[in-house]
Short mmCIF file of C-alpha atoms in Angstrom, two decimals:
data_model
loop_
_atom_site.label_atom_id
_atom_site.label_comp_id
_atom_site.label_asym_id
_atom_site.label_seq_id
_atom_site.Cartn_x
_atom_site.Cartn_y
_atom_site.Cartn_z
CA ARG A 1 50.51 43.53 59.07
CA LEU A 2 50.63 47.24 58.37
CA PHE A 3 50.49 49.82 61.15
CA ALA A 4 50.17 53.48 60.20
CA PRO A 5 50.08 56.66 62.31
CA TYR A 6 47.69 58.40 59.91
CA PRO A 7 44.27 57.52 58.39
CA LYS A 8 44.08 56.12 54.86
CA SER A 9 43.05 59.57 53.64
CA HIS A 10 46.50 60.98 54.50
CA ALA A 11 47.78 62.44 51.24
CA SER A 12 51.58 62.28 51.50
CA PRO A 13 53.58 59.03 51.33
CA ILE A 14 55.15 58.13 54.67
CA PRO A 15 58.40 56.40 55.64
CA THR A 16 58.35 52.74 56.64
CA LEU A 17 59.95 50.43 59.19
CA VAL A 18 59.99 46.74 58.22
CA TYR A 19 59.89 44.90 61.54
CA PHE A 20 60.76 41.30 62.48
CA HIS A 21 59.43 39.92 65.77
CA GLY A 22 61.54 37.99 68.25
CA GLY A 23 61.06 34.47 69.55
CA GLY A 24 64.23 32.47 68.96
CA PHE A 25 63.22 31.76 65.34
CA THR A 26 60.69 29.24 66.70
CA ILE A 27 57.91 31.18 68.46
CA GLY A 28 56.37 34.66 68.41
CA SER A 29 54.18 36.26 65.78
CA ILE A 30 52.93 39.56 64.48
CA GLN A 31 50.28 39.31 67.20
CA THR A 32 52.77 39.03 70.10
CA HIS A 33 54.41 42.25 68.93
CA ASN A 34 51.23 44.11 68.05
CA VAL A 35 51.51 46.73 70.81
CA LEU A 36 55.21 47.36 70.21
CA CYS A 37 54.67 47.93 66.49
CA ARG A 38 51.76 50.26 67.17
CA GLU A 39 53.94 52.30 69.52
CA LEU A 40 56.81 52.48 67.03
CA ALA A 41 54.41 53.69 64.34
CA ARG A 42 52.87 56.28 66.65
CA ILE A 43 56.08 57.67 68.12
CA GLY A 44 58.18 57.31 64.98
CA GLN A 45 55.46 58.83 62.78
CA CYS A 46 56.05 56.11 60.22
CA ALA A 47 54.34 53.04 58.86
CA VAL A 48 55.43 49.74 60.40
CA ILE A 49 55.14 46.52 58.41
CA SER A 50 55.37 43.54 60.76
CA VAL A 51 56.56 40.44 58.90
CA ASP A 52 55.11 36.98 59.59
CA TYR A 53 58.23 35.03 58.57
CA ARG A 54 58.28 31.23 58.71
CA LEU A 55 59.42 29.57 61.94
CA ALA A 56 61.44 26.53 62.99
CA PRO A 57 61.39 23.61 63.52
CA GLU A 58 59.22 23.24 60.42
CA HIS A 59 61.37 25.79 58.61
CA ARG A 60 65.01 25.67 59.67
CA PHE A 61 67.85 28.06 58.82
CA PRO A 62 68.13 29.87 56.43
CA VAL A 63 64.38 30.07 55.73
CA ALA A 64 63.74 32.93 58.19
CA THR A 65 66.61 35.00 56.79
CA ASN A 66 65.41 34.42 53.24
CA ASP A 67 61.86 35.39 54.18
CA ALA A 68 63.10 38.56 55.88
CA TRP A 69 65.16 39.69 52.91
CA ASP A 70 62.35 38.82 50.47
CA ALA A 71 59.95 40.89 52.58
CA LEU A 72 62.23 43.93 52.62
CA GLN A 73 62.71 43.76 48.86
CA TRP A 74 58.96 43.42 48.33
CA VAL A 75 58.25 46.46 50.48
CA SER A 76 60.87 48.46 48.59
CA LYS A 77 59.28 47.58 45.24
CA SER A 78 55.65 47.90 46.40
CA ALA A 79 55.92 50.93 48.68
CA GLU A 80 54.40 53.52 46.37
CA SER A 81 51.33 51.39 45.68
CA MET A 82 50.67 51.33 49.45
CA GLY A 83 51.13 55.07 49.96
CA LEU A 84 54.62 54.62 51.40
CA GLN A 85 57.91 56.32 50.54
CA ALA A 86 60.05 53.93 48.53
CA ASN A 87 63.17 55.92 49.40
CA ALA A 88 62.55 56.05 53.17
CA LEU A 89 62.93 52.55 54.56
CA ALA A 90 64.32 51.14 57.80
CA VAL A 91 64.61 47.63 59.20
CA GLY A 92 64.18 46.59 62.80
CA GLY A 93 63.57 43.71 65.13
CA ASP A 94 64.07 42.33 68.60
CA SER A 95 66.11 39.27 69.64
CA ALA A 96 65.95 36.81 66.72
CA GLY A 97 64.17 39.55 64.79
CA GLY A 98 67.10 41.83 65.54
CA THR A 99 69.37 39.24 63.96
CA LEU A 100 67.17 39.21 60.87
CA ALA A 101 67.21 43.02 60.72
CA ALA A 102 71.01 43.11 60.97
CA VAL A 103 71.27 40.51 58.21
CA CYS A 104 68.87 42.49 56.02
CA ALA A 105 70.97 45.62 56.52
CA ILE A 106 73.99 43.76 55.15
CA HIS A 107 71.99 42.38 52.21
CA ALA A 108 70.64 45.87 51.52
CA ARG A 109 74.12 47.39 51.39
CA ASP A 110 75.27 44.69 48.97
CA ALA A 111 72.19 45.16 46.78
CA GLY A 112 72.43 48.96 46.73
CA LEU A 113 69.20 49.40 48.70
CA LYS A 114 69.56 52.45 50.92
CA LEU A 115 68.18 52.19 54.46
CA ALA A 116 67.67 55.08 56.83
CA LEU A 117 68.26 52.98 59.96
CA GLN A 118 68.72 49.51 61.37
CA LEU A 119 66.82 49.32 64.67
CA LEU A 120 68.28 46.43 66.67
CA ILE A 121 66.74 45.48 70.02
CA TYR A 122 68.88 42.98 71.95
CA PRO A 123 69.91 41.20 68.72
CA GLY A 124 71.72 37.90 68.56
CA THR A 125 74.92 38.52 66.62
CA ALA A 126 77.41 35.79 67.62
CA ALA A 127 77.83 32.23 66.40
CA ARG A 128 78.23 30.83 69.90
CA GLN A 129 77.09 31.97 73.30
CA GLU A 130 80.41 32.28 75.13
CA THR A 131 80.48 35.82 76.52
CA THR A 132 80.64 36.85 80.17
CA SER A 133 76.98 37.90 80.11
CA HIS A 134 75.94 34.48 78.85
CA ASN A 135 77.55 33.02 81.94
CA THR A 136 76.33 35.69 84.37
CA TYR A 137 72.70 35.63 83.24
CA GLN A 138 72.39 32.00 82.18
CA SER A 139 69.70 31.25 84.77
CA GLY A 140 66.92 33.22 86.44
CA PHE A 141 66.83 36.20 84.06
CA MET A 142 63.98 35.35 81.66
CA LEU A 143 66.09 34.01 78.79
CA ASP A 144 68.11 31.16 80.28
CA LYS A 145 70.75 28.94 78.71
CA ALA A 146 68.45 25.94 78.37
CA THR A 147 65.95 28.02 76.41
CA VAL A 148 68.61 29.46 74.11
CA ASP A 149 69.95 25.97 73.43
CA TRP A 150 66.43 24.70 72.72
CA PHE A 151 65.78 27.52 70.25
CA PHE A 152 68.98 26.98 68.33
CA ASP A 153 68.77 23.18 68.34
CA HIS A 154 65.41 23.52 66.62
CA TYR A 155 66.53 26.25 64.23
CA ILE A 156 70.03 25.57 62.94
CA ASP A 157 72.45 22.72 62.28
CA ALA A 158 75.85 22.86 63.97
CA LYS A 159 77.61 23.10 60.60
CA ASP A 160 75.76 26.33 59.78
CA ARG A 161 76.46 28.28 62.96
CA ASP A 162 79.41 30.14 61.41
CA ASP A 163 77.22 31.45 58.59
CA TRP A 164 77.01 35.25 58.88
CA ARG A 165 73.27 35.08 58.20
CA PHE A 166 72.99 33.46 61.63
CA ALA A 167 75.81 35.45 63.24
CA PRO A 168 76.08 38.92 61.63
CA MET A 169 79.34 39.52 63.50
CA LEU A 170 80.94 37.09 61.06
CA ALA A 171 80.01 39.02 57.93
CA GLU A 172 83.04 39.69 55.75
CA ARG A 173 82.69 43.45 56.20
CA HIS A 174 80.51 45.93 58.04
CA ASP A 175 81.42 49.21 56.38
CA GLY A 176 78.77 51.05 54.41
CA LEU A 177 75.86 49.76 56.50
CA ALA A 178 72.88 51.85 57.53
CA PRO A 179 73.18 53.80 60.78
CA ALA A 180 72.18 51.71 63.79
CA TRP A 181 70.13 52.27 66.91
CA ILE A 182 70.84 49.40 69.31
CA GLY A 183 68.81 48.92 72.48
CA LEU A 184 70.00 46.34 75.02
CA ALA A 185 68.86 44.99 78.39
CA GLU A 186 71.46 45.00 81.16
CA CYS A 187 70.45 41.63 82.67
CA ASP A 188 70.41 39.72 79.39
CA PRO A 189 72.67 36.89 78.18
CA LEU A 190 72.84 38.72 74.82
CA VAL A 191 74.00 42.09 76.15
CA ASP A 192 77.73 41.51 75.60
CA GLU A 193 77.35 40.41 71.99
CA GLY A 194 75.09 43.41 71.41
CA VAL A 195 77.79 45.74 72.71
CA ALA A 196 80.41 43.91 70.67
CA TYR A 197 78.35 44.33 67.51
CA ALA A 198 77.91 48.03 68.22
CA ASP A 199 81.69 48.34 68.60
CA MET A 200 82.25 46.39 65.39
CA LEU A 201 79.94 48.69 63.45
CA ARG A 202 81.61 51.79 64.88
CA MET A 203 85.05 50.46 63.96
CA ALA A 204 83.77 50.06 60.40
CA GLY A 205 82.65 53.69 60.30
CA VAL A 206 78.94 53.11 60.87
CA LYS A 207 77.08 55.62 63.03
CA VAL A 208 75.73 53.84 66.12
CA ASP A 209 73.49 54.99 68.96
CA LEU A 210 73.67 52.47 71.81
CA GLU A 211 71.24 52.41 74.74
CA ILE A 212 71.56 49.94 77.62
CA TYR A 213 68.49 49.83 79.86
CA HIS A 214 69.53 49.06 83.40
CA GLY A 215 67.95 46.46 85.64
CA VAL A 216 65.80 44.85 82.94
CA VAL A 217 65.83 41.47 81.23
CA HIS A 218 65.56 40.10 77.72
CA GLY A 219 62.10 40.69 76.30
CA PHE A 220 61.42 43.80 78.38
CA VAL A 221 60.23 45.93 75.45
CA ASN A 222 57.07 43.83 75.32
CA MET A 223 56.30 44.66 78.97
CA GLY A 224 55.31 48.30 78.56
CA ARG A 225 52.28 48.04 80.83
CA VAL A 226 54.40 47.21 83.88
CA ILE A 227 58.00 48.27 83.20
CA PRO A 228 58.81 52.00 82.80
CA GLU A 229 62.05 51.14 80.99
CA ALA A 230 60.00 49.50 78.25
CA ARG A 231 58.04 52.67 77.67
CA GLN A 232 61.29 54.63 77.66
CA ALA A 233 62.73 52.25 75.06
CA HIS A 234 59.63 52.75 72.90
CA GLN A 235 60.17 56.51 73.09
CA ASP A 236 63.88 56.24 72.32
CA ALA A 237 63.41 53.87 69.39
CA GLY A 238 60.55 55.93 67.99
CA ARG A 239 62.57 59.13 68.19
CA ALA A 240 65.52 57.39 66.50
CA LEU A 241 63.24 56.41 63.62
CA LYS A 242 61.76 59.87 63.31
CA HIS A 243 65.23 61.46 63.34
CA ALA A 244 66.66 59.00 60.80
CA PHE A 245 63.80 59.54 58.38
CA ALA A 246 64.06 63.33 58.77
CA LEU A 247 67.76 63.20 57.89
CA GLY A 248 66.92 61.32 54.72
CA GLN A 249 64.51 63.96 53.41
#
Protein backbone atom coordinates (compact mmCIF):
# COMPACT_ATOMS: atom_id res chain seq x y z
CA ARG A 1 0.00 0.00 0.00
CA LEU A 2 1.38 3.37 -1.02
CA PHE A 3 0.90 6.47 1.11
CA ALA A 4 1.97 9.82 -0.32
CA PRO A 5 1.95 13.34 1.15
CA TYR A 6 1.21 14.95 -2.22
CA PRO A 7 -1.47 14.45 -4.92
CA LYS A 8 -0.68 12.38 -8.00
CA SER A 9 -0.21 15.61 -9.95
CA HIS A 10 2.91 16.46 -7.89
CA ALA A 11 5.67 16.88 -10.46
CA SER A 12 8.89 16.04 -8.60
CA PRO A 13 9.85 12.50 -7.53
CA ILE A 14 9.72 12.06 -3.75
CA PRO A 15 11.77 9.97 -1.30
CA THR A 16 10.36 6.72 0.01
CA LEU A 17 10.18 4.75 3.25
CA VAL A 18 9.59 1.01 2.84
CA TYR A 19 7.74 0.00 6.01
CA PHE A 20 7.18 -3.40 7.65
CA HIS A 21 4.39 -3.73 10.21
CA GLY A 22 4.80 -5.45 13.57
CA GLY A 23 2.93 -8.44 14.95
CA GLY A 24 5.41 -11.10 15.99
CA PHE A 25 5.69 -12.37 12.40
CA THR A 26 2.26 -13.98 12.85
CA ILE A 27 -0.34 -11.19 13.04
CA GLY A 28 -0.74 -7.58 11.92
CA SER A 29 -1.25 -6.19 8.44
CA ILE A 30 -0.98 -3.07 6.36
CA GLN A 31 -4.42 -2.19 7.72
CA THR A 32 -3.38 -2.32 11.40
CA HIS A 33 -0.62 0.18 10.66
CA ASN A 34 -2.60 2.39 8.31
CA VAL A 35 -2.69 5.44 10.59
CA LEU A 36 0.98 5.18 11.53
CA CYS A 37 2.07 5.01 7.89
CA ARG A 38 -0.13 7.97 7.00
CA GLU A 39 1.46 10.00 9.78
CA LEU A 40 4.99 9.06 8.74
CA ALA A 41 4.22 10.09 5.16
CA ARG A 42 2.67 13.38 6.27
CA ILE A 43 5.33 14.39 8.78
CA GLY A 44 8.29 12.94 6.89
CA GLN A 45 7.12 14.45 3.59
CA CYS A 46 7.87 11.18 1.86
CA ALA A 47 6.05 8.28 0.28
CA VAL A 48 5.54 5.25 2.52
CA ILE A 49 5.16 1.80 1.00
CA SER A 50 3.67 -0.58 3.56
CA VAL A 51 4.59 -4.19 2.77
CA ASP A 52 2.11 -7.06 3.19
CA TYR A 53 4.73 -9.76 3.82
CA ARG A 54 3.70 -13.36 4.42
CA LEU A 55 3.03 -14.46 8.01
CA ALA A 56 3.60 -17.53 10.16
CA PRO A 57 2.56 -20.19 10.97
CA GLU A 58 1.72 -20.81 7.32
CA HIS A 59 5.00 -19.20 6.28
CA ARG A 60 7.78 -19.79 8.79
CA PHE A 61 11.27 -18.27 8.93
CA PRO A 62 12.90 -17.12 6.69
CA VAL A 63 9.90 -16.33 4.45
CA ALA A 64 9.18 -12.93 6.05
CA THR A 65 12.82 -11.83 5.76
CA ASN A 66 12.94 -12.94 2.13
CA ASP A 67 9.70 -11.09 1.36
CA ALA A 68 11.01 -7.94 3.03
CA TRP A 69 14.27 -7.92 1.09
CA ASP A 70 12.47 -8.73 -2.18
CA ALA A 71 10.10 -5.82 -1.54
CA LEU A 72 12.93 -3.36 -0.91
CA GLN A 73 14.73 -4.44 -4.07
CA TRP A 74 11.52 -4.14 -6.09
CA VAL A 75 10.90 -0.62 -4.82
CA SER A 76 14.48 0.35 -5.65
CA LYS A 77 14.10 -0.91 -9.22
CA SER A 78 10.54 0.37 -9.75
CA ALA A 79 10.72 3.71 -7.95
CA GLU A 80 10.96 5.98 -10.98
CA SER A 81 7.92 4.40 -12.63
CA MET A 82 5.90 5.31 -9.52
CA GLY A 83 7.13 8.89 -9.31
CA LEU A 84 9.55 8.09 -6.50
CA GLN A 85 13.24 8.88 -6.09
CA ALA A 86 15.25 5.73 -6.71
CA ASN A 87 18.23 7.20 -4.85
CA ALA A 88 16.28 8.28 -1.74
CA LEU A 89 15.15 5.17 0.09
CA ALA A 90 14.77 4.26 3.76
CA VAL A 91 13.55 1.16 5.56
CA GLY A 92 11.52 1.04 8.74
CA GLY A 93 9.32 -1.08 10.92
CA ASP A 94 8.08 -1.73 14.43
CA SER A 95 8.66 -4.83 16.58
CA ALA A 96 8.96 -7.79 14.19
CA GLY A 97 8.86 -5.25 11.37
CA GLY A 98 11.78 -3.48 13.01
CA THR A 99 13.69 -6.75 12.85
CA LEU A 100 12.90 -7.02 9.15
CA ALA A 101 14.02 -3.43 8.58
CA ALA A 102 17.32 -4.03 10.39
CA VAL A 103 17.89 -7.18 8.33
CA CYS A 104 17.14 -5.30 5.11
CA ALA A 105 19.65 -2.61 6.07
CA ILE A 106 22.33 -5.29 6.33
CA HIS A 107 21.30 -6.86 3.02
CA ALA A 108 21.32 -3.41 1.41
CA ARG A 109 24.85 -2.67 2.57
CA ASP A 110 26.06 -6.01 1.21
CA ALA A 111 24.28 -5.43 -2.11
CA GLY A 112 25.55 -1.87 -2.51
CA LEU A 113 22.06 -0.37 -2.16
CA LYS A 114 22.36 2.96 -0.38
CA LEU A 115 19.74 3.76 2.26
CA ALA A 116 19.17 7.15 3.83
CA LEU A 117 17.93 5.71 7.14
CA GLN A 118 16.87 2.62 9.02
CA LEU A 119 13.89 3.54 11.21
CA LEU A 120 13.64 0.92 13.97
CA ILE A 121 10.75 1.07 16.44
CA TYR A 122 11.24 -1.33 19.38
CA PRO A 123 12.89 -3.93 17.13
CA GLY A 124 13.66 -7.48 18.13
CA THR A 125 17.40 -7.95 17.67
CA ALA A 126 18.49 -10.83 19.95
CA ALA A 127 18.36 -14.59 19.45
CA ARG A 128 17.01 -15.23 22.93
CA GLN A 129 15.02 -13.16 25.37
CA GLU A 130 17.35 -13.13 28.37
CA THR A 131 17.83 -9.46 29.24
CA THR A 132 16.88 -7.70 32.46
CA SER A 133 13.95 -5.98 30.74
CA HIS A 134 12.57 -9.32 29.58
CA ASN A 135 12.43 -10.36 33.21
CA THR A 136 11.16 -7.03 34.56
CA TYR A 137 8.36 -6.61 32.02
CA GLN A 138 7.51 -10.25 31.37
CA SER A 139 3.94 -9.87 32.66
CA GLY A 140 1.38 -7.07 32.75
CA PHE A 141 3.01 -4.73 30.22
CA MET A 142 1.16 -5.51 26.96
CA LEU A 143 3.75 -7.84 25.43
CA ASP A 144 4.21 -10.63 27.96
CA LYS A 145 6.54 -13.62 27.93
CA ALA A 146 3.81 -16.10 27.02
CA THR A 147 2.91 -14.05 23.95
CA VAL A 148 6.53 -13.71 22.83
CA ASP A 149 7.03 -17.46 23.21
CA TRP A 150 3.84 -18.13 21.23
CA PHE A 151 4.96 -15.85 18.40
CA PHE A 152 8.37 -17.42 18.08
CA ASP A 153 7.15 -21.01 18.46
CA HIS A 154 4.92 -20.40 15.46
CA TYR A 155 7.56 -18.54 13.46
CA ILE A 156 10.96 -20.16 13.85
CA ASP A 157 12.58 -23.51 14.62
CA ALA A 158 14.99 -23.68 17.55
CA LYS A 159 17.88 -24.54 15.24
CA ASP A 160 17.43 -21.26 13.34
CA ARG A 161 17.37 -18.84 16.25
CA ASP A 162 21.07 -17.99 15.88
CA ASP A 163 20.56 -16.93 12.26
CA TRP A 164 21.30 -13.19 11.98
CA ARG A 165 18.20 -12.76 9.82
CA PHE A 166 16.21 -13.51 12.98
CA ALA A 167 18.64 -11.81 15.37
CA PRO A 168 20.42 -8.90 13.62
CA MET A 169 22.77 -8.56 16.60
CA LEU A 170 24.44 -11.74 15.38
CA ALA A 171 25.33 -10.39 11.94
CA GLU A 172 29.01 -10.84 11.17
CA ARG A 173 29.55 -7.08 10.98
CA HIS A 174 27.59 -3.87 11.42
CA ASP A 175 29.92 -1.28 9.91
CA GLY A 176 28.81 0.57 6.81
CA LEU A 177 25.11 0.37 7.62
CA ALA A 178 22.64 3.18 7.04
CA PRO A 179 22.20 5.70 9.86
CA ALA A 180 19.62 4.57 12.38
CA TRP A 181 16.77 6.19 14.26
CA ILE A 182 15.71 3.84 17.06
CA GLY A 183 12.59 4.48 19.12
CA LEU A 184 11.97 2.34 22.21
CA ALA A 185 9.33 2.01 24.92
CA GLU A 186 10.59 2.12 28.51
CA CYS A 187 8.21 -0.57 29.84
CA ASP A 188 8.89 -3.11 27.11
CA PRO A 189 10.59 -6.52 27.30
CA LEU A 190 12.50 -5.54 24.14
CA VAL A 191 13.95 -2.26 25.42
CA ASP A 192 17.29 -3.68 26.56
CA GLU A 193 18.02 -5.45 23.29
CA GLY A 194 17.06 -2.26 21.45
CA VAL A 195 19.58 -0.28 23.49
CA ALA A 196 22.18 -3.00 22.98
CA TYR A 197 21.67 -2.89 19.22
CA ALA A 198 22.02 0.89 19.22
CA ASP A 199 25.30 0.53 21.12
CA MET A 200 26.48 -2.16 18.71
CA LEU A 201 25.80 0.07 15.71
CA ARG A 202 27.57 3.02 17.33
CA MET A 203 30.60 0.87 18.11
CA ALA A 204 30.70 -0.05 14.42
CA GLY A 205 30.73 3.62 13.42
CA VAL A 206 27.08 3.92 12.44
CA LYS A 207 25.29 7.17 13.30
CA VAL A 208 22.44 6.42 15.72
CA ASP A 209 19.70 8.58 17.20
CA LEU A 210 18.10 6.76 20.14
CA GLU A 211 14.82 7.83 21.75
CA ILE A 212 13.35 6.05 24.78
CA TYR A 213 9.75 7.04 25.50
CA HIS A 214 9.12 6.87 29.22
CA GLY A 215 6.18 5.20 30.88
CA VAL A 216 4.86 3.49 27.74
CA VAL A 217 4.62 -0.12 26.63
CA HIS A 218 5.34 -2.15 23.52
CA GLY A 219 2.98 -1.21 20.71
CA PHE A 220 2.42 2.35 21.92
CA VAL A 221 3.06 3.97 18.53
CA ASN A 222 -0.26 2.56 17.34
CA MET A 223 -2.10 4.31 20.19
CA GLY A 224 -1.83 7.90 18.98
CA ARG A 225 -5.44 8.74 19.77
CA VAL A 226 -4.95 8.21 23.50
CA ILE A 227 -1.21 8.36 24.28
CA PRO A 228 0.66 11.67 23.82
CA GLU A 229 3.98 9.81 23.65
CA ALA A 230 2.76 8.04 20.52
CA ARG A 231 2.10 11.34 18.80
CA GLN A 232 5.52 12.56 19.92
CA ALA A 233 7.13 9.43 18.47
CA HIS A 234 5.34 10.05 15.17
CA GLN A 235 6.76 13.57 15.11
CA ASP A 236 10.26 12.42 16.02
CA ALA A 237 10.32 9.60 13.47
CA GLY A 238 8.88 11.82 10.76
CA ARG A 239 11.45 14.52 11.41
CA ALA A 240 14.23 11.91 11.34
CA LEU A 241 13.04 10.78 7.91
CA LYS A 242 12.78 14.32 6.59
CA HIS A 243 16.27 15.16 7.88
CA ALA A 244 17.83 11.96 6.51
CA PHE A 245 16.36 12.52 3.06
CA ALA A 246 17.47 16.17 3.06
CA LEU A 247 21.04 15.12 3.85
CA GLY A 248 20.99 12.79 0.86
CA GLN A 249 20.07 15.50 -1.64
